[in-house]
Amino acid sequence: MASELKQNGEENTLQSIRYSRGRLQLLDQRKLPHDSVYIDIQDSTAGWHAIHDMVVRGAPAIAISAALSLAVEVANLGSVDWSVNDAISFLQKRLEFLVSSRPTAVNLSDAATKLNDVVLKATNDMSKPEAIFQAYVEAAEGMLIDDIDTNKAIGSNGAKFILSQTQKCHNLHVLTHCNTGSLATAGYGTALGVIRALHSEGLLETAFCTETRPYNQGSRLTAYELIHDHIPAVLIADSAAAALQKSGRVDAIIVGADRIAENGDTANKIGTYNLALSAFHHGIPFYVAAPLTSVDLSLSSGEQIIIEERSPKELTHALGGQGQQVAPSGISVWNPAFDVTPANLITAIITEKGVITKKDSSTTFDIKGFVESFALPLTNETNI
Ligand SMILES: CSC[C@H]1O[C@H](OP(=O)(O)O)[C@H](O)[C@@H]1O
């Protein structure tokens, strides 16, 4: 067993997840950009709270953090007088509990389903609880390691495709929303990974990032990442995004995803739909960048995606609910954390396996066909 799991090989302040077998630390993203504080996560209960309270956030990051929180719990169990069935039941119940921490990002339930499959397969091959626990831990660790390669493939595919679609051969101005970088993944990022790839190829003039109220993932996290990587960046208010597009200073918009339905309808941070509507009006290409673990083929359209509603305090108090009260007591609040952008407003979906475009005059995507073309396991809602 690897005693020290090397992740992206370098210590940096953008590492949302720090892991070695038996130990998990999560960067407390609620304290960024001012303080870089890591919290020790001892078990799946602590993992659940870290995800629910947005210590860690971002669809891939919450899936990996959940998986690893149970891995450290298992690694530190010590000797238990359990049967094989006890071990399976324990893992399945903890995975089901972890999935309940946040409802919208499918990556979390996708990871739980895959880990459950690993556990059941291990049961067939081995007859000791320790062996089943070992199989679980190694599979969870694999998700951490694989994510960075996935994100770099998304970055490369996205940069090539965006360049192929624009008349400009450099000096691109790209607008992004929320945070989809190293802080939302195991490293490098998805939509922000595409921006990193464009920058590293010398193709990017400016990355515009929205502040992304009410939780300010853009002003607190994406701006932090862009400054950290010395990428030329401009922060704008969410409400300035349409005016910026009207000014002609945006060549493309690229966002992440929390759950993509079979037809390409995409749930993402609240405000994404606004951007897509404005992009459509201004004739600006609108791209979604996400790993295939963000696809939920069990949903035919975005109508069925559950949208998380978060605390009113995120609006009535500054700093996403952590600061002073700014709205009068007693005001009613509606605070959906995500919205759904219909496929007809999305130009293309950039994945680690390639870019999904619409066929002919279709207004929707055939994601099932894309996934099957790689003979990949079909992603469906968790079955645990
Ligand atoms: C690559 S992260 C995907 C997605 O997650 C973020 O939501 P949250 O910060 O609430 O976890 C945002 O919707 C990103 O686009």
CSV table of C-alpha atoms and ligand atoms in Angstrom, one decimal:
chain,number,residue,atom,x,y,z
A,1,MET,CA,0.0,0.0,0.0
A,2,ALA,CA,1.4,3.4,-0.8
A,3,SER,CA,2.1,5.1,2.5
A,4,GLU,CA,2.3,8.6,1.0
A,5,LEU,CA,0.0,9.3,-1.9
A,6,LYS,CA,1.6,11.9,-4.1
A,7,GLN,CA,-1.1,14.1,-5.8
A,8,ASN,CA,0.0,16.8,-8.1
A,9,GLY,CA,3.5,16.5,-6.9
A,10,GLU,CA,3.8,20.0,-5.5
A,11,GLU,CA,2.6,21.7,-2.3
A,12,ASN,CA,0.6,24.7,-3.3
A,13,THR,CA,-2.0,26.9,-1.7
A,14,LEU,CA,-4.5,25.9,-4.3
A,15,GLN,CA,-4.7,22.3,-3.2
A,16,SER,CA,-8.2,21.9,-2.0
A,17,ILE,CA,-7.6,18.3,-0.9
A,18,ARG,CA,-4.5,17.1,1.0
A,19,TYR,CA,-4.4,13.3,1.4
A,20,SER,CA,-2.2,10.5,2.5
A,21,ARG,CA,-3.5,7.1,3.5
A,22,GLY,CA,-5.2,7.5,6.8
A,23,ARG,CA,-5.1,11.3,6.8
A,24,LEU,CA,-7.4,13.8,4.9
A,25,GLN,CA,-7.2,17.6,5.1
A,26,LEU,CA,-9.5,19.9,3.3
A,27,LEU,CA,-8.7,23.6,2.6
A,28,ASP,CA,-11.4,25.7,4.4
A,29,GLN,CA,-12.6,27.6,1.3
A,30,ARG,CA,-14.9,29.7,3.5
A,31,LYS,CA,-11.8,31.6,4.7
A,32,LEU,CA,-10.3,32.3,1.3
A,33,PRO,CA,-8.8,34.5,0.0
A,34,HIS,CA,-7.6,35.9,3.3
A,35,ASP,CA,-6.5,32.7,5.2
A,36,SER,CA,-5.3,29.3,4.0
A,37,VAL,CA,-6.5,26.9,6.7
A,38,TYR,CA,-6.7,23.2,6.4
A,39,ILE,CA,-9.2,21.1,8.5
A,40,ASP,CA,-8.5,17.5,9.4
A,41,ILE,CA,-11.3,15.2,8.4
A,42,GLN,CA,-11.3,12.0,10.5
A,43,ASP,CA,-14.4,10.2,9.1
A,44,SER,CA,-17.4,10.3,6.8
A,45,THR,CA,-19.4,12.3,9.3
A,46,ALA,CA,-16.8,15.1,9.2
A,47,GLY,CA,-16.7,14.7,5.5
A,48,TRP,CA,-20.5,15.2,5.3
A,49,HIS,CA,-20.3,18.4,7.3
A,50,ALA,CA,-17.4,19.8,5.3
A,51,ILE,CA,-19.3,19.3,2.1
A,52,HIS,CA,-22.7,20.5,3.4
A,53,ASP,CA,-21.1,23.6,5.0
A,54,MET,CA,-19.0,24.3,1.8
A,55,VAL,CA,-15.6,24.0,3.5
A,56,VAL,CA,-15.0,22.1,0.3
A,57,ARG,CA,-17.2,22.7,-2.8
A,58,GLY,CA,-17.2,22.1,-6.5
A,59,ALA,CA,-18.7,19.0,-8.1
A,60,PRO,CA,-15.5,16.9,-8.5
A,61,ALA,CA,-14.0,18.1,-5.2
A,62,ILE,CA,-17.0,17.1,-3.1
A,63,ALA,CA,-17.2,13.7,-4.7
A,64,ILE,CA,-13.5,13.0,-4.1
A,65,SER,CA,-13.6,14.5,-0.5
A,66,ALA,CA,-16.6,12.3,0.3
A,67,ALA,CA,-14.9,9.2,-1.0
A,68,LEU,CA,-11.7,9.9,0.9
A,69,SER,CA,-13.4,10.9,4.1
A,70,LEU,CA,-14.8,7.3,4.3
A,71,ALA,CA,-11.4,6.0,3.2
A,72,VAL,CA,-9.7,7.6,6.2
A,73,GLU,CA,-12.5,6.3,8.5
A,74,VAL,CA,-11.9,2.8,7.2
A,75,ALA,CA,-8.1,3.1,7.3
A,76,ASN,CA,-8.3,4.1,11.0
A,77,LEU,CA,-11.0,1.5,12.0
A,78,GLY,CA,-8.4,-0.8,13.6
A,79,SER,CA,-9.3,-4.4,14.1
A,80,VAL,CA,-13.0,-5.1,13.9
A,81,ASP,CA,-14.8,-8.4,14.5
A,82,TRP,CA,-17.0,-7.9,11.5
A,83,SER,CA,-18.4,-10.3,8.9
A,84,VAL,CA,-18.1,-9.5,5.2
A,85,ASN,CA,-21.8,-8.5,5.2
A,86,ASP,CA,-21.1,-6.1,8.1
A,87,ALA,CA,-18.3,-4.5,6.1
A,88,ILE,CA,-20.4,-4.1,3.0
A,89,SER,CA,-23.4,-2.8,4.9
A,90,PHE,CA,-21.2,-0.3,6.7
A,91,LEU,CA,-19.7,1.1,3.5
A,92,GLN,CA,-23.0,1.3,1.7
A,93,LYS,CA,-24.7,3.1,4.6
A,94,ARG,CA,-21.9,5.6,4.9
A,95,LEU,CA,-21.8,6.2,1.1
A,96,GLU,CA,-25.6,6.8,1.2
A,97,PHE,CA,-25.1,9.2,4.0
A,98,LEU,CA,-22.4,11.1,2.2
A,99,VAL,CA,-24.5,11.5,-0.9
A,100,SER,CA,-27.1,13.3,1.2
A,101,SER,CA,-24.7,16.2,1.9
A,102,ARG,CA,-25.6,18.1,-1.3
A,103,PRO,CA,-28.2,17.1,-3.9
A,104,THR,CA,-27.4,18.8,-7.2
A,105,ALA,CA,-23.9,17.7,-8.3
A,106,VAL,CA,-24.1,14.2,-9.7
A,107,ASN,CA,-20.4,13.5,-9.3
A,108,LEU,CA,-21.1,12.8,-5.6
A,109,SER,CA,-23.6,10.1,-6.3
A,110,ASP,CA,-21.7,8.9,-9.3
A,111,ALA,CA,-18.6,8.3,-7.1
A,112,ALA,CA,-20.8,6.5,-4.5
A,113,THR,CA,-22.2,4.2,-7.2
A,114,LYS,CA,-18.8,3.3,-8.6
A,115,LEU,CA,-17.3,2.7,-5.1
A,116,ASN,CA,-20.3,0.6,-4.2
A,117,ASP,CA,-19.6,-1.5,-7.3
A,118,VAL,CA,-16.0,-1.9,-6.3
A,119,VAL,CA,-17.1,-3.1,-2.9
A,120,LEU,CA,-19.5,-5.7,-4.3
A,121,LYS,CA,-16.9,-6.9,-6.8
A,122,ALA,CA,-14.4,-7.3,-4.0
A,123,THR,CA,-16.9,-9.4,-2.1
A,124,ASN,CA,-17.0,-11.8,-5.0
A,125,ASP,CA,-13.3,-12.0,-5.1
A,126,MET,CA,-12.4,-12.0,-1.5
A,127,SER,CA,-13.9,-13.2,1.7
A,128,LYS,CA,-12.4,-10.9,4.4
A,129,PRO,CA,-13.6,-7.5,5.5
A,130,GLU,CA,-10.0,-6.2,5.5
A,131,ALA,CA,-9.7,-7.0,1.8
A,132,ILE,CA,-13.0,-5.3,1.0
A,133,PHE,CA,-11.9,-2.2,3.0
A,134,GLN,CA,-8.6,-2.3,1.1
A,135,ALA,CA,-10.4,-2.4,-2.2
A,136,TYR,CA,-12.5,0.6,-1.2
A,137,VAL,CA,-9.5,2.7,-0.1
A,138,GLU,CA,-7.6,2.1,-3.3
A,139,ALA,CA,-10.6,2.9,-5.5
A,140,ALA,CA,-11.2,6.2,-3.6
A,141,GLU,CA,-7.5,7.1,-3.9
A,142,GLY,CA,-7.7,6.4,-7.6
A,143,MET,CA,-10.4,9.0,-8.0
A,144,LEU,CA,-8.1,11.6,-6.5
A,145,ILE,CA,-5.3,10.8,-8.8
A,146,ASP,CA,-7.4,10.4,-12.0
A,147,ASP,CA,-9.1,13.7,-11.5
A,148,ILE,CA,-6.1,15.8,-12.4
A,149,ASP,CA,-5.4,14.0,-15.6
A,150,THR,CA,-9.1,14.3,-16.5
A,151,ASN,CA,-9.0,18.0,-15.9
A,152,LYS,CA,-5.8,18.5,-18.0
A,153,ALA,CA,-7.5,16.6,-20.9
A,154,ILE,CA,-10.6,18.9,-20.6
A,155,GLY,CA,-8.2,21.9,-20.6
A,156,SER,CA,-6.4,20.7,-23.7
A,157,ASN,CA,-9.6,19.7,-25.6
A,158,GLY,CA,-11.3,23.0,-24.7
A,159,ALA,CA,-8.4,25.2,-25.7
A,160,LYS,CA,-8.1,23.5,-29.1
A,161,PHE,CA,-11.8,23.6,-29.8
A,162,ILE,CA,-12.3,27.2,-28.7
A,163,LEU,CA,-9.4,28.3,-30.9
A,164,SER,CA,-10.8,26.3,-33.9
A,165,GLN,CA,-14.1,28.1,-33.5
A,166,THR,CA,-12.9,31.7,-33.4
A,167,GLN,CA,-11.4,33.9,-36.2
A,168,LYS,CA,-8.9,35.2,-33.6
A,169,CYS,CA,-5.7,33.2,-33.3
A,170,HIS,CA,-4.8,34.7,-30.0
A,171,ASN,CA,-5.7,37.6,-27.6
A,172,LEU,CA,-8.8,35.8,-26.6
A,173,HIS,CA,-11.1,37.3,-24.0
A,174,VAL,CA,-13.0,34.6,-22.0
A,175,LEU,CA,-15.7,35.1,-19.4
A,176,THR,CA,-16.3,32.5,-16.7
A,177,HIS,CA,-18.6,32.1,-13.7
A,178,CYS,CA,-18.3,30.7,-10.2
A,179,ASN,CA,-15.2,28.6,-9.4
A,180,THR,CA,-14.2,25.6,-11.5
A,181,GLY,CA,-10.5,25.5,-10.8
A,182,SER,CA,-8.1,23.7,-8.5
A,183,LEU,CA,-10.4,24.7,-5.6
A,184,ALA,CA,-13.3,22.9,-7.2
A,185,THR,CA,-11.4,19.7,-8.2
A,186,ALA,CA,-8.3,17.7,-7.2
A,187,GLY,CA,-6.3,20.2,-9.2
A,188,TYR,CA,-6.1,22.3,-12.4
A,189,GLY,CA,-9.9,22.6,-12.9
A,190,THR,CA,-12.5,22.1,-15.6
A,191,ALA,CA,-13.7,25.4,-17.1
A,192,LEU,CA,-10.8,27.2,-15.4
A,193,GLY,CA,-8.6,24.4,-16.6
A,194,VAL,CA,-9.5,25.5,-20.2
A,195,ILE,CA,-8.6,29.0,-19.3
A,196,ARG,CA,-5.3,27.8,-17.8
A,197,ALA,CA,-4.6,25.9,-21.1
A,198,LEU,CA,-5.4,28.9,-23.2
A,199,HIS,CA,-3.1,31.0,-21.1
A,200,SER,CA,-0.2,28.5,-21.2
A,201,GLU,CA,-0.5,28.4,-25.0
A,202,GLY,CA,-0.2,32.2,-25.1
A,203,LEU,CA,-3.7,32.5,-26.5
A,204,LEU,CA,-5.5,34.3,-23.7
A,205,GLU,CA,-5.6,38.1,-23.4
A,206,THR,CA,-8.0,38.4,-20.5
A,207,ALA,CA,-10.1,36.1,-18.2
A,208,PHE,CA,-13.2,37.9,-16.9
A,209,CYS,CA,-14.6,36.3,-13.8
A,210,THR,CA,-18.0,37.1,-12.2
A,211,GLU,CA,-18.1,37.6,-8.5
A,212,THR,CA,-20.9,34.9,-8.4
A,213,ARG,CA,-23.1,36.1,-5.7
A,214,PRO,CA,-24.3,35.2,-3.1
A,215,TYR,CA,-21.4,32.9,-2.1
A,216,ASN,CA,-18.8,34.8,-4.1
A,217,GLN,CA,-17.0,31.8,-5.5
A,218,GLY,CA,-15.8,34.0,-8.3
A,219,SER,CA,-14.4,37.0,-6.3
A,220,ARG,CA,-13.1,34.9,-3.5
A,221,LEU,CA,-11.9,31.8,-5.3
A,222,THR,CA,-11.5,32.2,-9.1
A,223,ALA,CA,-9.9,35.6,-8.7
A,224,TYR,CA,-7.6,34.0,-6.1
A,225,GLU,CA,-6.6,31.3,-8.5
A,226,LEU,CA,-6.1,33.6,-11.5
A,227,ILE,CA,-3.9,36.0,-9.4
A,228,HIS,CA,-2.0,32.9,-8.0
A,229,ASP,CA,-1.3,31.7,-11.6
A,230,HIS,CA,-0.5,35.2,-12.9
A,231,ILE,CA,-3.3,35.0,-15.5
A,232,PRO,CA,-4.5,38.4,-16.6
A,233,ALA,CA,-7.9,38.7,-15.0
A,234,VAL,CA,-10.8,41.2,-14.5
A,235,LEU,CA,-13.4,40.7,-11.8
A,236,ILE,CA,-16.9,41.9,-12.7
A,237,ALA,CA,-20.2,42.1,-10.8
A,238,ASP,CA,-22.7,39.4,-12.0
A,239,SER,CA,-25.0,42.2,-13.1
A,240,ALA,CA,-22.3,43.6,-15.4
A,241,ALA,CA,-22.0,40.4,-17.4
A,242,ALA,CA,-24.5,41.4,-20.1
A,243,ALA,CA,-23.0,44.9,-20.5
A,244,LEU,CA,-19.6,43.4,-20.9
A,245,GLN,CA,-20.8,41.0,-23.6
A,246,LYS,CA,-22.6,44.0,-25.3
A,247,SER,CA,-19.3,45.9,-25.4
A,248,GLY,CA,-17.8,43.2,-27.7
A,249,ARG,CA,-15.0,42.3,-25.2
A,250,VAL,CA,-16.0,38.6,-24.8
A,251,ASP,CA,-15.0,36.0,-27.4
A,252,ALA,CA,-16.4,33.1,-25.5
A,253,ILE,CA,-18.0,32.1,-22.2
A,254,ILE,CA,-17.0,28.9,-20.4
A,255,VAL,CA,-18.6,27.5,-17.3
A,256,GLY,CA,-18.6,24.3,-15.3
A,257,ALA,CA,-21.4,21.8,-14.5
A,258,ASP,CA,-22.9,20.1,-11.6
A,259,ARG,CA,-25.2,17.8,-13.5
A,260,ILE,CA,-25.7,17.3,-17.2
A,261,ALA,CA,-28.8,15.6,-18.4
A,262,GLU,CA,-28.9,13.2,-21.4
A,263,ASN,CA,-30.0,16.0,-23.8
A,264,GLY,CA,-27.3,18.4,-22.6
A,265,ASP,CA,-29.4,20.5,-20.3
A,266,THR,CA,-26.9,21.6,-17.6
A,267,ALA,CA,-27.3,22.5,-13.9
A,268,ASN,CA,-24.6,24.9,-12.8
A,269,LYS,CA,-24.1,27.7,-10.3
A,270,ILE,CA,-27.0,30.2,-10.1
A,271,GLY,CA,-26.5,32.9,-12.7
A,272,THR,CA,-25.3,30.5,-15.4
A,273,TYR,CA,-28.7,30.6,-17.2
A,274,ASN,CA,-28.5,34.5,-17.2
A,275,LEU,CA,-25.1,34.3,-18.9
A,276,ALA,CA,-26.3,31.8,-21.5
A,277,LEU,CA,-29.4,33.9,-22.4
A,278,SER,CA,-27.2,37.0,-22.8
A,279,ALA,CA,-24.6,35.0,-24.8
A,280,PHE,CA,-27.4,33.8,-27.1
A,281,HIS,CA,-28.6,37.4,-27.6
A,282,HIS,CA,-25.1,38.6,-28.4
A,283,GLY,CA,-24.0,35.7,-30.5
A,284,ILE,CA,-21.2,34.7,-28.2
A,285,PRO,CA,-20.3,30.9,-28.0
A,286,PHE,CA,-21.3,29.4,-24.6
A,287,TYR,CA,-19.3,26.4,-23.5
A,288,VAL,CA,-19.8,23.9,-20.7
A,289,ALA,CA,-16.6,22.2,-19.5
A,290,ALA,CA,-17.0,19.1,-17.3
A,291,PRO,CA,-15.8,15.5,-16.8
A,292,LEU,CA,-18.1,12.7,-17.8
A,293,THR,CA,-18.7,12.1,-14.1
A,294,SER,CA,-20.9,15.2,-14.3
A,295,VAL,CA,-23.2,13.5,-16.8
A,296,ASP,CA,-26.4,11.8,-15.5
A,297,LEU,CA,-27.9,9.7,-18.3
A,298,SER,CA,-30.8,8.7,-16.1
A,299,LEU,CA,-32.3,12.2,-16.7
A,300,SER,CA,-33.7,12.8,-20.1
A,301,SER,CA,-33.7,16.6,-19.5
A,302,GLY,CA,-32.8,19.2,-17.0
A,303,GLU,CA,-36.4,19.4,-15.7
A,304,GLN,CA,-35.7,16.6,-13.3
A,305,ILE,CA,-32.5,18.0,-11.8
A,306,ILE,CA,-32.9,18.7,-8.1
A,307,ILE,CA,-31.8,22.3,-7.3
A,308,GLU,CA,-30.3,22.8,-3.9
A,309,GLU,CA,-31.7,25.8,-1.9
A,310,ARG,CA,-29.3,27.2,0.6
A,311,SER,CA,-29.7,29.4,3.7
A,312,PRO,CA,-31.3,32.8,3.4
A,313,LYS,CA,-28.3,34.1,5.4
A,314,GLU,CA,-26.2,33.8,2.3
A,315,LEU,CA,-28.2,36.8,1.0
A,316,THR,CA,-29.2,38.7,4.2
A,317,HIS,CA,-25.6,38.7,5.5
A,318,ALA,CA,-22.4,39.8,3.7
A,319,LEU,CA,-19.7,37.4,2.7
A,320,GLY,CA,-22.0,34.6,1.7
A,321,GLY,CA,-23.6,34.6,5.1
A,322,GLN,CA,-20.5,34.9,7.2
A,323,GLY,CA,-20.5,38.7,7.5
A,324,GLN,CA,-22.7,41.4,9.0
A,325,GLN,CA,-26.4,41.6,8.3
A,326,VAL,CA,-27.2,43.7,5.2
A,327,ALA,CA,-30.9,43.0,4.7
A,328,PRO,CA,-33.7,43.8,7.1
A,329,SER,CA,-34.9,41.0,9.5
A,330,GLY,CA,-38.1,39.4,8.4
A,331,ILE,CA,-37.5,39.7,4.6
A,332,SER,CA,-38.3,36.5,2.7
A,333,VAL,CA,-35.5,35.0,0.6
A,334,TRP,CA,-35.3,32.6,-2.3
A,335,ASN,CA,-31.8,31.3,-2.6
A,336,PRO,CA,-31.4,28.5,-5.2
A,337,ALA,CA,-27.7,27.5,-5.5
A,338,PHE,CA,-28.0,26.4,-9.1
A,339,ASP,CA,-30.0,26.9,-12.2
A,340,VAL,CA,-30.5,24.8,-15.4
A,341,THR,CA,-29.3,26.1,-18.8
A,342,PRO,CA,-31.2,24.4,-21.6
A,343,ALA,CA,-29.2,22.6,-24.2
A,344,ASN,CA,-30.3,25.0,-27.0
A,345,LEU,CA,-28.3,27.8,-25.3
A,346,ILE,CA,-25.1,25.7,-25.1
A,347,THR,CA,-22.7,25.7,-28.0
A,348,ALA,CA,-20.7,22.7,-27.0
A,349,ILE,CA,-19.8,20.5,-24.0
A,350,ILE,CA,-16.1,20.0,-23.5
A,351,THR,CA,-15.1,16.7,-21.8
A,352,GLU,CA,-11.9,14.8,-21.2
A,353,LYS,CA,-12.9,12.4,-24.0
A,354,GLY,CA,-13.5,15.2,-26.5
A,355,VAL,CA,-16.0,17.9,-27.3
A,356,ILE,CA,-19.7,17.1,-27.7
A,357,THR,CA,-21.5,19.2,-30.4
A,358,LYS,CA,-25.0,19.1,-31.7
A,359,LYS,CA,-25.7,17.1,-34.8
A,360,ASP,CA,-27.2,18.9,-37.8
A,361,SER,CA,-29.9,21.3,-36.8
A,362,SER,CA,-30.6,19.6,-33.5
A,363,THR,CA,-31.1,21.9,-30.5
A,364,THR,CA,-30.0,19.2,-28.0
A,365,PHE,CA,-27.1,16.9,-27.6
A,366,ASP,CA,-26.8,13.1,-27.9
A,367,ILE,CA,-24.7,12.5,-24.8
A,368,LYS,CA,-25.6,8.9,-24.5
A,369,GLY,CA,-24.4,8.3,-28.0
A,370,PHE,CA,-21.1,10.2,-27.2
A,371,VAL,CA,-20.6,8.1,-24.1
A,372,GLU,CA,-21.4,4.9,-25.8
A,373,SER,CA,-18.9,5.7,-28.6
A,374,PHE,CA,-16.2,5.3,-26.0
A,375,ALA,CA,-17.8,2.1,-24.6
A,376,LEU,CA,-17.8,3.9,-21.3
A,377,PRO,CA,-20.0,2.6,-18.4
A,378,LEU,CA,-23.3,4.6,-18.6
A,379,THR,CA,-23.6,7.0,-15.8
A,380,ASN,CA,-26.9,6.7,-13.9
A,381,GLU,CA,-28.1,8.1,-10.6
A,382,THR,CA,-26.7,6.2,-7.7
A,383,ASN,CA,-28.2,2.8,-7.0
A,384,ILE,CA,-27.1,2.6,-3.4
B,1,LIG,C1,-15.9,22.0,-11.4
B,1,LIG,S1,-17.0,22.6,-10.2
B,1,LIG,C2,-18.6,22.5,-10.8
B,1,LIG,C3,-19.5,23.5,-10.2
B,1,LIG,O1,-19.6,23.4,-8.7
B,1,LIG,C4,-19.8,24.8,-8.2
B,1,LIG,O2,-20.9,24.8,-7.3
B,1,LIG,P1,-20.5,25.0,-5.7
B,1,LIG,O3,-19.5,26.0,-5.6
B,1,LIG,O4,-21.9,25.4,-5.1
B,1,LIG,O5,-20.1,23.6,-5.3
B,1,LIG,C5,-20.2,25.5,-9.5
B,1,LIG,O6,-21.6,25.3,-9.8
B,1,LIG,C6,-19.3,24.9,-10.5
B,1,LIG,O7,-19.5,25.3,-11.8
